[in-house]
């Protein structure tokens, strides 16, 4: 997959780019959104991370989360050039409930969303998916792999998350570019299929 950055070290888009698409990367607190965007972005990702404070500990559920010292307070932003004419912009949204209004605004103009989930805290994905459904934004679910997290068959995860049969479900490792790319491709293929059906 060629990109301006990969081919010549430039951070600017080639003049041949004619189309830009926007994808959201969402999920509950500490599920790996910043890592996911960073693993895919061909440019240095924009990150709005701040050090977590004692005050935040009163509202952010840190149960089962080891070593997390920062949190996204606005968004993560990355770019991925897919072809000479098409570029994909990735917007990672903060996961805490108090930032819901912010990422509601971020859904404007987005083609769809990739919901990252954690098998240790699947119940925390319901609010995120519910909001996407309320906004009418299509999504796929990627279960992010965490060391030591329990693994379940896809059928059990689909049932636990109450996913519709057509909603894609994939497992990924947000730290790994190839794995993250597969998750993104799953979402894009789903969005393309939906668009094709709408035009039949």
JSON list of C-alpha atoms in Angstrom, two decimals:
[
{"chain": "A", "resi": 1, "resn": "UNK", "atom": "CA", "xyz": [0.00, 0.00, 0.00]},
{"chain": "A", "resi": 2, "resn": "UNK", "atom": "CA", "xyz": [1.83, 3.11, -1.22]},
{"chain": "A", "resi": 3, "resn": "UNK", "atom": "CA", "xyz": [1.48, 6.44, 0.47]},
{"chain": "A", "resi": 4, "resn": "UNK", "atom": "CA", "xyz": [3.09, 9.83, 0.19]},
{"chain": "A", "resi": 5, "resn": "UNK", "atom": "CA", "xyz": [4.95, 9.19, 3.42]},
{"chain": "A", "resi": 6, "resn": "UNK", "atom": "CA", "xyz": [6.07, 5.67, 2.54]},
{"chain": "A", "resi": 7, "resn": "UNK", "atom": "CA", "xyz": [7.23, 6.57, -0.96]},
{"chain": "A", "resi": 8, "resn": "UNK", "atom": "CA", "xyz": [9.17, 9.80, -0.49]},
{"chain": "A", "resi": 9, "resn": "UNK", "atom": "CA", "xyz": [9.06, 10.82, 3.17]},
{"chain": "A", "resi": 10, "resn": "UNK", "atom": "CA", "xyz": [6.61, 13.67, 2.49]},
{"chain": "A", "resi": 11, "resn": "UNK", "atom": "CA", "xyz": [3.74, 14.40, 4.81]},
{"chain": "A", "resi": 12, "resn": "UNK", "atom": "CA", "xyz": [1.65, 16.15, 2.17]},
{"chain": "A", "resi": 13, "resn": "UNK", "atom": "CA", "xyz": [-0.94, 14.47, 0.00]},
{"chain": "A", "resi": 14, "resn": "UNK", "atom": "CA", "xyz": [-0.10, 13.89, -3.64]},
{"chain": "A", "resi": 15, "resn": "UNK", "atom": "CA", "xyz": [-1.92, 16.21, -6.05]},
{"chain": "A", "resi": 16, "resn": "UNK", "atom": "CA", "xyz": [-3.68, 13.24, -7.59]},
{"chain": "A", "resi": 17, "resn": "UNK", "atom": "CA", "xyz": [-5.87, 12.72, -4.48]},
{"chain": "A", "resi": 18, "resn": "UNK", "atom": "CA", "xyz": [-9.46, 13.62, -5.35]},
{"chain": "A", "resi": 19, "resn": "UNK", "atom": "CA", "xyz": [-11.50, 11.85, -2.66]},
{"chain": "A", "resi": 20, "resn": "UNK", "atom": "CA", "xyz": [-11.24, 11.79, 1.13]},
{"chain": "A", "resi": 21, "resn": "UNK", "atom": "CA", "xyz": [-13.21, 9.45, 3.38]},
{"chain": "A", "resi": 22, "resn": "UNK", "atom": "CA", "xyz": [-13.71, 9.74, 7.14]},
{"chain": "A", "resi": 23, "resn": "UNK", "atom": "CA", "xyz": [-13.83, 6.76, 9.49]},
{"chain": "A", "resi": 24, "resn": "UNK", "atom": "CA", "xyz": [-14.35, 6.88, 13.25]},
{"chain": "A", "resi": 25, "resn": "UNK", "atom": "CA", "xyz": [-12.53, 4.59, 15.68]},
{"chain": "A", "resi": 26, "resn": "UNK", "atom": "CA", "xyz": [-14.64, 4.38, 18.83]},
{"chain": "A", "resi": 27, "resn": "UNK", "atom": "CA", "xyz": [-15.00, 2.28, 21.92]},
{"chain": "A", "resi": 28, "resn": "UNK", "atom": "CA", "xyz": [-15.05, 2.47, 25.67]},
{"chain": "A", "resi": 29, "resn": "UNK", "atom": "CA", "xyz": [-12.29, 3.88, 27.85]},
{"chain": "A", "resi": 30, "resn": "UNK", "atom": "CA", "xyz": [-8.84, 2.24, 27.50]},
{"chain": "A", "resi": 31, "resn": "UNK", "atom": "CA", "xyz": [-9.79, -0.16, 24.70]},
{"chain": "A", "resi": 32, "resn": "UNK", "atom": "CA", "xyz": [-6.89, 0.74, 22.37]},
{"chain": "A", "resi": 33, "resn": "UNK", "atom": "CA", "xyz": [-8.21, 3.46, 20.05]},
{"chain": "A", "resi": 34, "resn": "UNK", "atom": "CA", "xyz": [-5.08, 5.64, 20.23]},
{"chain": "A", "resi": 35, "resn": "UNK", "atom": "CA", "xyz": [-2.89, 2.59, 19.60]},
{"chain": "A", "resi": 36, "resn": "UNK", "atom": "CA", "xyz": [-5.05, 1.51, 16.66]},
{"chain": "A", "resi": 37, "resn": "UNK", "atom": "CA", "xyz": [-4.92, 4.89, 14.91]},
{"chain": "A", "resi": 38, "resn": "UNK", "atom": "CA", "xyz": [-1.18, 5.13, 15.56]},
{"chain": "A", "resi": 39, "resn": "UNK", "atom": "CA", "xyz": [-0.47, 1.70, 14.10]},
{"chain": "A", "resi": 40, "resn": "UNK", "atom": "CA", "xyz": [-2.19, 2.60, 10.82]},
{"chain": "A", "resi": 41, "resn": "UNK", "atom": "CA", "xyz": [-1.39, 6.26, 10.27]},
{"chain": "A", "resi": 42, "resn": "UNK", "atom": "CA", "xyz": [1.22, 7.05, 7.60]},
{"chain": "A", "resi": 43, "resn": "UNK", "atom": "CA", "xyz": [1.86, 10.41, 9.25]},
{"chain": "A", "resi": 44, "resn": "UNK", "atom": "CA", "xyz": [2.70, 11.08, 12.86]},
{"chain": "A", "resi": 45, "resn": "UNK", "atom": "CA", "xyz": [-0.78, 10.88, 14.40]},
{"chain": "A", "resi": 46, "resn": "UNK", "atom": "CA", "xyz": [-2.26, 13.86, 16.16]},
{"chain": "A", "resi": 47, "resn": "UNK", "atom": "CA", "xyz": [-2.88, 12.86, 19.76]},
{"chain": "A", "resi": 48, "resn": "UNK", "atom": "CA", "xyz": [-4.59, 14.84, 22.49]},
{"chain": "A", "resi": 49, "resn": "UNK", "atom": "CA", "xyz": [-3.53, 12.73, 25.43]},
{"chain": "A", "resi": 50, "resn": "UNK", "atom": "CA", "xyz": [-3.21, 14.13, 28.92]},
{"chain": "A", "resi": 51, "resn": "UNK", "atom": "CA", "xyz": [-1.87, 12.60, 32.09]},
{"chain": "A", "resi": 52, "resn": "UNK", "atom": "CA", "xyz": [-4.57, 11.01, 34.19]},
{"chain": "A", "resi": 53, "resn": "UNK", "atom": "CA", "xyz": [-5.06, 12.64, 37.57]},
{"chain": "A", "resi": 54, "resn": "UNK", "atom": "CA", "xyz": [-6.45, 11.55, 40.91]},
{"chain": "A", "resi": 55, "resn": "UNK", "atom": "CA", "xyz": [-9.61, 13.51, 40.10]},
{"chain": "A", "resi": 56, "resn": "UNK", "atom": "CA", "xyz": [-10.11, 11.40, 36.97]},
{"chain": "A", "resi": 57, "resn": "UNK", "atom": "CA", "xyz": [-9.82, 8.22, 39.02]},
{"chain": "A", "resi": 58, "resn": "UNK", "atom": "CA", "xyz": [-13.16, 9.12, 40.60]},
{"chain": "A", "resi": 59, "resn": "UNK", "atom": "CA", "xyz": [-14.98, 8.92, 37.24]},
{"chain": "A", "resi": 60, "resn": "UNK", "atom": "CA", "xyz": [-12.85, 6.61, 35.04]},
{"chain": "A", "resi": 61, "resn": "UNK", "atom": "CA", "xyz": [-13.18, 2.89, 35.73]},
{"chain": "A", "resi": 62, "resn": "UNK", "atom": "CA", "xyz": [-9.61, 1.58, 35.94]},
{"chain": "A", "resi": 63, "resn": "UNK", "atom": "CA", "xyz": [-10.59, -1.93, 37.04]},
{"chain": "A", "resi": 64, "resn": "UNK", "atom": "CA", "xyz": [-8.55, -4.48, 35.12]},
{"chain": "A", "resi": 65, "resn": "UNK", "atom": "CA", "xyz": [-6.43, -1.80, 33.45]},
{"chain": "A", "resi": 66, "resn": "UNK", "atom": "CA", "xyz": [-2.77, -1.90, 34.38]},
{"chain": "A", "resi": 67, "resn": "UNK", "atom": "CA", "xyz": [-0.23, 0.80, 33.63]},
{"chain": "A", "resi": 68, "resn": "UNK", "atom": "CA", "xyz": [-2.52, 3.34, 31.96]},
{"chain": "A", "resi": 69, "resn": "UNK", "atom": "CA", "xyz": [-1.29, 6.84, 32.78]},
{"chain": "A", "resi": 70, "resn": "UNK", "atom": "CA", "xyz": [-2.74, 8.98, 29.97]},
{"chain": "A", "resi": 71, "resn": "UNK", "atom": "CA", "xyz": [-6.12, 9.40, 28.31]},
{"chain": "A", "resi": 72, "resn": "UNK", "atom": "CA", "xyz": [-7.43, 11.04, 25.12]},
{"chain": "A", "resi": 73, "resn": "UNK", "atom": "CA", "xyz": [-9.29, 14.25, 25.86]},
{"chain": "A", "resi": 74, "resn": "UNK", "atom": "CA", "xyz": [-10.32, 15.37, 22.36]},
{"chain": "A", "resi": 75, "resn": "UNK", "atom": "CA", "xyz": [-9.38, 12.98, 19.55]},
{"chain": "A", "resi": 76, "resn": "UNK", "atom": "CA", "xyz": [-6.70, 11.03, 17.76]},
{"chain": "A", "resi": 77, "resn": "UNK", "atom": "CA", "xyz": [-6.21, 11.75, 14.08]},
{"chain": "A", "resi": 78, "resn": "UNK", "atom": "CA", "xyz": [-4.39, 9.75, 11.44]},
{"chain": "A", "resi": 79, "resn": "UNK", "atom": "CA", "xyz": [-4.19, 9.47, 7.67]},
{"chain": "A", "resi": 80, "resn": "UNK", "atom": "CA", "xyz": [-3.92, 6.53, 5.32]},
{"chain": "A", "resi": 81, "resn": "UNK", "atom": "CA", "xyz": [-3.50, 6.98, 1.55]},
{"chain": "A", "resi": 82, "resn": "UNK", "atom": "CA", "xyz": [-5.30, 4.10, -0.15]},
{"chain": "A", "resi": 83, "resn": "UNK", "atom": "CA", "xyz": [-4.58, 4.97, -3.77]},
{"chain": "A", "resi": 84, "resn": "UNK", "atom": "CA", "xyz": [-3.36, 7.82, -5.96]},
{"chain": "A", "resi": 85, "resn": "UNK", "atom": "CA", "xyz": [-6.82, 9.37, -5.74]},
{"chain": "A", "resi": 86, "resn": "UNK", "atom": "CA", "xyz": [-8.23, 8.24, -2.35]},
{"chain": "A", "resi": 87, "resn": "UNK", "atom": "CA", "xyz": [-7.21, 9.07, 1.20]},
{"chain": "A", "resi": 88, "resn": "UNK", "atom": "CA", "xyz": [-8.73, 7.82, 4.43]},
{"chain": "A", "resi": 89, "resn": "UNK", "atom": "CA", "xyz": [-8.86, 9.97, 7.56]},
{"chain": "A", "resi": 90, "resn": "UNK", "atom": "CA", "xyz": [-9.10, 8.16, 10.89]},
{"chain": "A", "resi": 91, "resn": "UNK", "atom": "CA", "xyz": [-10.65, 9.92, 13.87]},
{"chain": "A", "resi": 92, "resn": "UNK", "atom": "CA", "xyz": [-10.24, 8.23, 17.25]},
{"chain": "A", "resi": 93, "resn": "UNK", "atom": "CA", "xyz": [-12.81, 9.42, 19.77]},
{"chain": "A", "resi": 94, "resn": "UNK", "atom": "CA", "xyz": [-12.34, 9.57, 23.56]},
{"chain": "A", "resi": 95, "resn": "UNK", "atom": "CA", "xyz": [-14.08, 6.73, 25.35]},
{"chain": "A", "resi": 96, "resn": "UNK", "atom": "CA", "xyz": [-15.33, 8.27, 28.58]},
{"chain": "A", "resi": 97, "resn": "UNK", "atom": "CA", "xyz": [-19.02, 9.07, 28.87]},
{"chain": "A", "resi": 98, "resn": "UNK", "atom": "CA", "xyz": [-18.30, 12.73, 29.61]},
{"chain": "A", "resi": 99, "resn": "UNK", "atom": "CA", "xyz": [-16.89, 13.11, 26.07]},
{"chain": "A", "resi": 100, "resn": "UNK", "atom": "CA", "xyz": [-19.93, 11.61, 24.31]},
{"chain": "A", "resi": 101, "resn": "UNK", "atom": "CA", "xyz": [-21.13, 14.99, 23.03]},
{"chain": "A", "resi": 102, "resn": "UNK", "atom": "CA", "xyz": [-17.72, 15.60, 21.45]},
{"chain": "A", "resi": 103, "resn": "UNK", "atom": "CA", "xyz": [-17.67, 12.43, 19.43]},
{"chain": "A", "resi": 104, "resn": "UNK", "atom": "CA", "xyz": [-21.30, 12.80, 18.47]},
{"chain": "A", "resi": 105, "resn": "UNK", "atom": "CA", "xyz": [-20.14, 15.90, 16.62]},
{"chain": "A", "resi": 106, "resn": "UNK", "atom": "CA", "xyz": [-17.30, 13.89, 15.09]},
{"chain": "A", "resi": 107, "resn": "UNK", "atom": "CA", "xyz": [-19.78, 11.56, 13.39]},
{"chain": "A", "resi": 108, "resn": "UNK", "atom": "CA", "xyz": [-20.69, 14.35, 10.97]},
{"chain": "A", "resi": 109, "resn": "UNK", "atom": "CA", "xyz": [-19.50, 13.32, 7.50]},
{"chain": "A", "resi": 110, "resn": "UNK", "atom": "CA", "xyz": [-18.21, 9.91, 8.62]},
{"chain": "A", "resi": 111, "resn": "UNK", "atom": "CA", "xyz": [-18.88, 6.88, 6.42]},
{"chain": "A", "resi": 112, "resn": "UNK", "atom": "CA", "xyz": [-18.93, 4.52, 9.39]},
{"chain": "A", "resi": 113, "resn": "UNK", "atom": "CA", "xyz": [-17.21, 3.48, 12.59]},
{"chain": "A", "resi": 114, "resn": "UNK", "atom": "CA", "xyz": [-15.01, 0.71, 13.86]},
{"chain": "A", "resi": 115, "resn": "UNK", "atom": "CA", "xyz": [-15.95, -0.19, 17.43]},
{"chain": "A", "resi": 116, "resn": "UNK", "atom": "CA", "xyz": [-13.05, -1.61, 19.44]},
{"chain": "A", "resi": 117, "resn": "UNK", "atom": "CA", "xyz": [-14.09, -3.99, 22.21]},
{"chain": "A", "resi": 118, "resn": "UNK", "atom": "CA", "xyz": [-12.34, -5.80, 25.08]},
{"chain": "A", "resi": 119, "resn": "UNK", "atom": "CA", "xyz": [-13.49, -9.27, 26.17]},
{"chain": "A", "resi": 120, "resn": "UNK", "atom": "CA", "xyz": [-12.80, -8.32, 29.81]},
{"chain": "A", "resi": 121, "resn": "UNK", "atom": "CA", "xyz": [-15.32, -5.48, 29.61]},
{"chain": "A", "resi": 122, "resn": "UNK", "atom": "CA", "xyz": [-17.77, -6.29, 26.81]},
{"chain": "A", "resi": 123, "resn": "UNK", "atom": "CA", "xyz": [-20.66, -4.68, 28.68]},
{"chain": "A", "resi": 124, "resn": "UNK", "atom": "CA", "xyz": [-18.97, -1.30, 28.32]},
{"chain": "A", "resi": 125, "resn": "UNK", "atom": "CA", "xyz": [-19.45, -1.48, 24.53]},
{"chain": "A", "resi": 126, "resn": "UNK", "atom": "CA", "xyz": [-23.24, -1.28, 24.72]},
{"chain": "A", "resi": 127, "resn": "UNK", "atom": "CA", "xyz": [-23.43, 2.47, 25.22]},
{"chain": "A", "resi": 128, "resn": "UNK", "atom": "CA", "xyz": [-21.07, 3.13, 22.31]},
{"chain": "A", "resi": 129, "resn": "UNK", "atom": "CA", "xyz": [-22.95, 0.84, 19.91]},
{"chain": "A", "resi": 130, "resn": "UNK", "atom": "CA", "xyz": [-26.28, 2.19, 21.10]},
{"chain": "A", "resi": 131, "resn": "UNK", "atom": "CA", "xyz": [-25.23, 5.74, 20.33]},
{"chain": "A", "resi": 132, "resn": "UNK", "atom": "CA", "xyz": [-24.01, 4.79, 16.85]},
{"chain": "A", "resi": 133, "resn": "UNK", "atom": "CA", "xyz": [-27.32, 3.08, 16.15]},
{"chain": "A", "resi": 134, "resn": "UNK", "atom": "CA", "xyz": [-29.20, 6.12, 17.43]},
{"chain": "A", "resi": 135, "resn": "UNK", "atom": "CA", "xyz": [-27.17, 8.31, 15.04]},
{"chain": "A", "resi": 136, "resn": "UNK", "atom": "CA", "xyz": [-27.66, 5.87, 12.16]},
{"chain": "A", "resi": 137, "resn": "UNK", "atom": "CA", "xyz": [-23.92, 5.34, 11.62]},
{"chain": "A", "resi": 138, "resn": "UNK", "atom": "CA", "xyz": [-23.03, 1.83, 10.40]},
{"chain": "A", "resi": 139, "resn": "UNK", "atom": "CA", "xyz": [-20.25, 0.02, 12.23]},
{"chain": "A", "resi": 140, "resn": "UNK", "atom": "CA", "xyz": [-18.18, -3.11, 12.53]},
{"chain": "A", "resi": 141, "resn": "UNK", "atom": "CA", "xyz": [-16.80, -4.51, 15.79]},
{"chain": "A", "resi": 142, "resn": "UNK", "atom": "CA", "xyz": [-13.14, -5.42, 16.31]},
{"chain": "A", "resi": 143, "resn": "UNK", "atom": "CA", "xyz": [-12.28, -7.27, 19.51]},
{"chain": "A", "resi": 144, "resn": "UNK", "atom": "CA", "xyz": [-8.86, -5.93, 20.47]},
{"chain": "A", "resi": 145, "resn": "UNK", "atom": "CA", "xyz": [-6.45, -8.53, 21.81]},
{"chain": "A", "resi": 146, "resn": "UNK", "atom": "CA", "xyz": [-5.03, -7.84, 25.25]},
{"chain": "A", "resi": 147, "resn": "UNK", "atom": "CA", "xyz": [-2.44, -10.11, 26.82]},
{"chain": "A", "resi": 148, "resn": "UNK", "atom": "CA", "xyz": [-4.16, -12.32, 29.38]},
{"chain": "A", "resi": 149, "resn": "UNK", "atom": "CA", "xyz": [-7.68, -11.41, 28.25]},
{"chain": "A", "resi": 150, "resn": "UNK", "atom": "CA", "xyz": [-10.10, -14.34, 27.86]},
{"chain": "A", "resi": 151, "resn": "UNK", "atom": "CA", "xyz": [-10.79, -15.55, 24.32]},
{"chain": "A", "resi": 152, "resn": "UNK", "atom": "CA", "xyz": [-14.30, -16.58, 23.30]},
{"chain": "A", "resi": 153, "resn": "UNK", "atom": "CA", "xyz": [-15.76, -18.01, 20.08]},
{"chain": "A", "resi": 154, "resn": "UNK", "atom": "CA", "xyz": [-17.21, -15.40, 17.74]},
{"chain": "A", "resi": 155, "resn": "UNK", "atom": "CA", "xyz": [-20.70, -16.80, 18.26]},
{"chain": "A", "resi": 156, "resn": "UNK", "atom": "CA", "xyz": [-20.52, -16.13, 22.00]},
{"chain": "A", "resi": 157, "resn": "UNK", "atom": "CA", "xyz": [-19.20, -12.61, 21.49]},
{"chain": "A", "resi": 158, "resn": "UNK", "atom": "CA", "xyz": [-21.91, -11.85, 18.94]},
{"chain": "A", "resi": 159, "resn": "UNK", "atom": "CA", "xyz": [-24.53, -13.08, 21.38]},
{"chain": "A", "resi": 160, "resn": "UNK", "atom": "CA", "xyz": [-23.02, -11.17, 24.32]},
{"chain": "A", "resi": 161, "resn": "UNK", "atom": "CA", "xyz": [-22.97, -7.94, 22.28]},
{"chain": "A", "resi": 162, "resn": "UNK", "atom": "CA", "xyz": [-26.37, -8.66, 20.71]},
{"chain": "A", "resi": 163, "resn": "UNK", "atom": "CA", "xyz": [-24.99, -7.97, 17.23]},
{"chain": "A", "resi": 164, "resn": "UNK", "atom": "CA", "xyz": [-27.18, -8.09, 14.16]},
{"chain": "A", "resi": 165, "resn": "UNK", "atom": "CA", "xyz": [-26.28, -10.95, 11.79]},
{"chain": "A", "resi": 166, "resn": "UNK", "atom": "CA", "xyz": [-24.93, -8.50, 9.21]},
{"chain": "A", "resi": 167, "resn": "UNK", "atom": "CA", "xyz": [-22.69, -6.59, 11.63]},
{"chain": "A", "resi": 168, "resn": "UNK", "atom": "CA", "xyz": [-19.08, -7.65, 10.97]},
{"chain": "A", "resi": 169, "resn": "UNK", "atom": "CA", "xyz": [-17.05, -9.01, 13.89]},
{"chain": "A", "resi": 170, "resn": "UNK", "atom": "CA", "xyz": [-13.30, -9.47, 13.74]},
{"chain": "A", "resi": 171, "resn": "UNK", "atom": "CA", "xyz": [-10.47, -9.95, 16.22]},
{"chain": "A", "resi": 172, "resn": "UNK", "atom": "CA", "xyz": [-7.44, -7.66, 15.97]},
{"chain": "A", "resi": 173, "resn": "UNK", "atom": "CA", "xyz": [-4.32, -6.53, 17.77]},
{"chain": "A", "resi": 174, "resn": "UNK", "atom": "CA", "xyz": [-4.28, -2.72, 17.69]},
{"chain": "A", "resi": 175, "resn": "UNK", "atom": "CA", "xyz": [-0.51, -2.78, 18.17]},
{"chain": "A", "resi": 176, "resn": "UNK", "atom": "CA", "xyz": [0.01, -4.60, 14.88]},
{"chain": "A", "resi": 177, "resn": "UNK", "atom": "CA", "xyz": [-0.34, -2.73, 11.59]},
{"chain": "A", "resi": 178, "resn": "UNK", "atom": "CA", "xyz": [-1.29, -5.81, 9.55]},
{"chain": "A", "resi": 179, "resn": "UNK", "atom": "CA", "xyz": [-3.93, -6.88, 12.06]},
{"chain": "A", "resi": 180, "resn": "UNK", "atom": "CA", "xyz": [-5.34, -3.34, 12.30]},
{"chain": "A", "resi": 181, "resn": "UNK", "atom": "CA", "xyz": [-5.43, -3.14, 8.50]},
{"chain": "A", "resi": 182, "resn": "UNK", "atom": "CA", "xyz": [-7.52, -6.33, 8.33]},
{"chain": "A", "resi": 183, "resn": "UNK", "atom": "CA", "xyz": [-10.02, -4.84, 10.78]},
{"chain": "A", "resi": 184, "resn": "UNK", "atom": "CA", "xyz": [-10.24, -1.65, 8.75]},
{"chain": "A", "resi": 185, "resn": "UNK", "atom": "CA", "xyz": [-10.70, -3.60, 5.50]},
{"chain": "A", "resi": 186, "resn": "UNK", "atom": "CA", "xyz": [-13.55, -5.54, 7.13]},
{"chain": "A", "resi": 187, "resn": "UNK", "atom": "CA", "xyz": [-15.31, -2.28, 7.93]},
{"chain": "A", "resi": 188, "resn": "UNK", "atom": "CA", "xyz": [-14.71, -0.76, 4.49]},
{"chain": "A", "resi": 189, "resn": "UNK", "atom": "CA", "xyz": [-15.98, -3.89, 2.71]},
{"chain": "A", "resi": 190, "resn": "UNK", "atom": "CA", "xyz": [-19.11, -3.80, 4.88]},
{"chain": "A", "resi": 191, "resn": "UNK", "atom": "CA", "xyz": [-19.71, -0.14, 4.09]},
{"chain": "A", "resi": 192, "resn": "UNK", "atom": "CA", "xyz": [-19.18, -0.78, 0.37]},
{"chain": "A", "resi": 193, "resn": "UNK", "atom": "CA", "xyz": [-21.66, -3.66, 0.40]},
{"chain": "A", "resi": 194, "resn": "UNK", "atom": "CA", "xyz": [-24.25, -1.50, 2.19]},
{"chain": "A", "resi": 195, "resn": "UNK", "atom": "CA", "xyz": [-23.79, 1.28, -0.35]},
{"chain": "A", "resi": 196, "resn": "UNK", "atom": "CA", "xyz": [-24.18, -1.16, -3.23]},
{"chain": "A", "resi": 197, "resn": "UNK", "atom": "CA", "xyz": [-27.41, -2.55, -1.74]},
{"chain": "A", "resi": 198, "resn": "UNK", "atom": "CA", "xyz": [-28.81, 0.95, -1.31]},
{"chain": "A", "resi": 199, "resn": "UNK", "atom": "CA", "xyz": [-28.30, 1.63, -5.01]},
{"chain": "A", "resi": 200, "resn": "UNK", "atom": "CA", "xyz": [-29.91, -1.57, -6.26]}
]
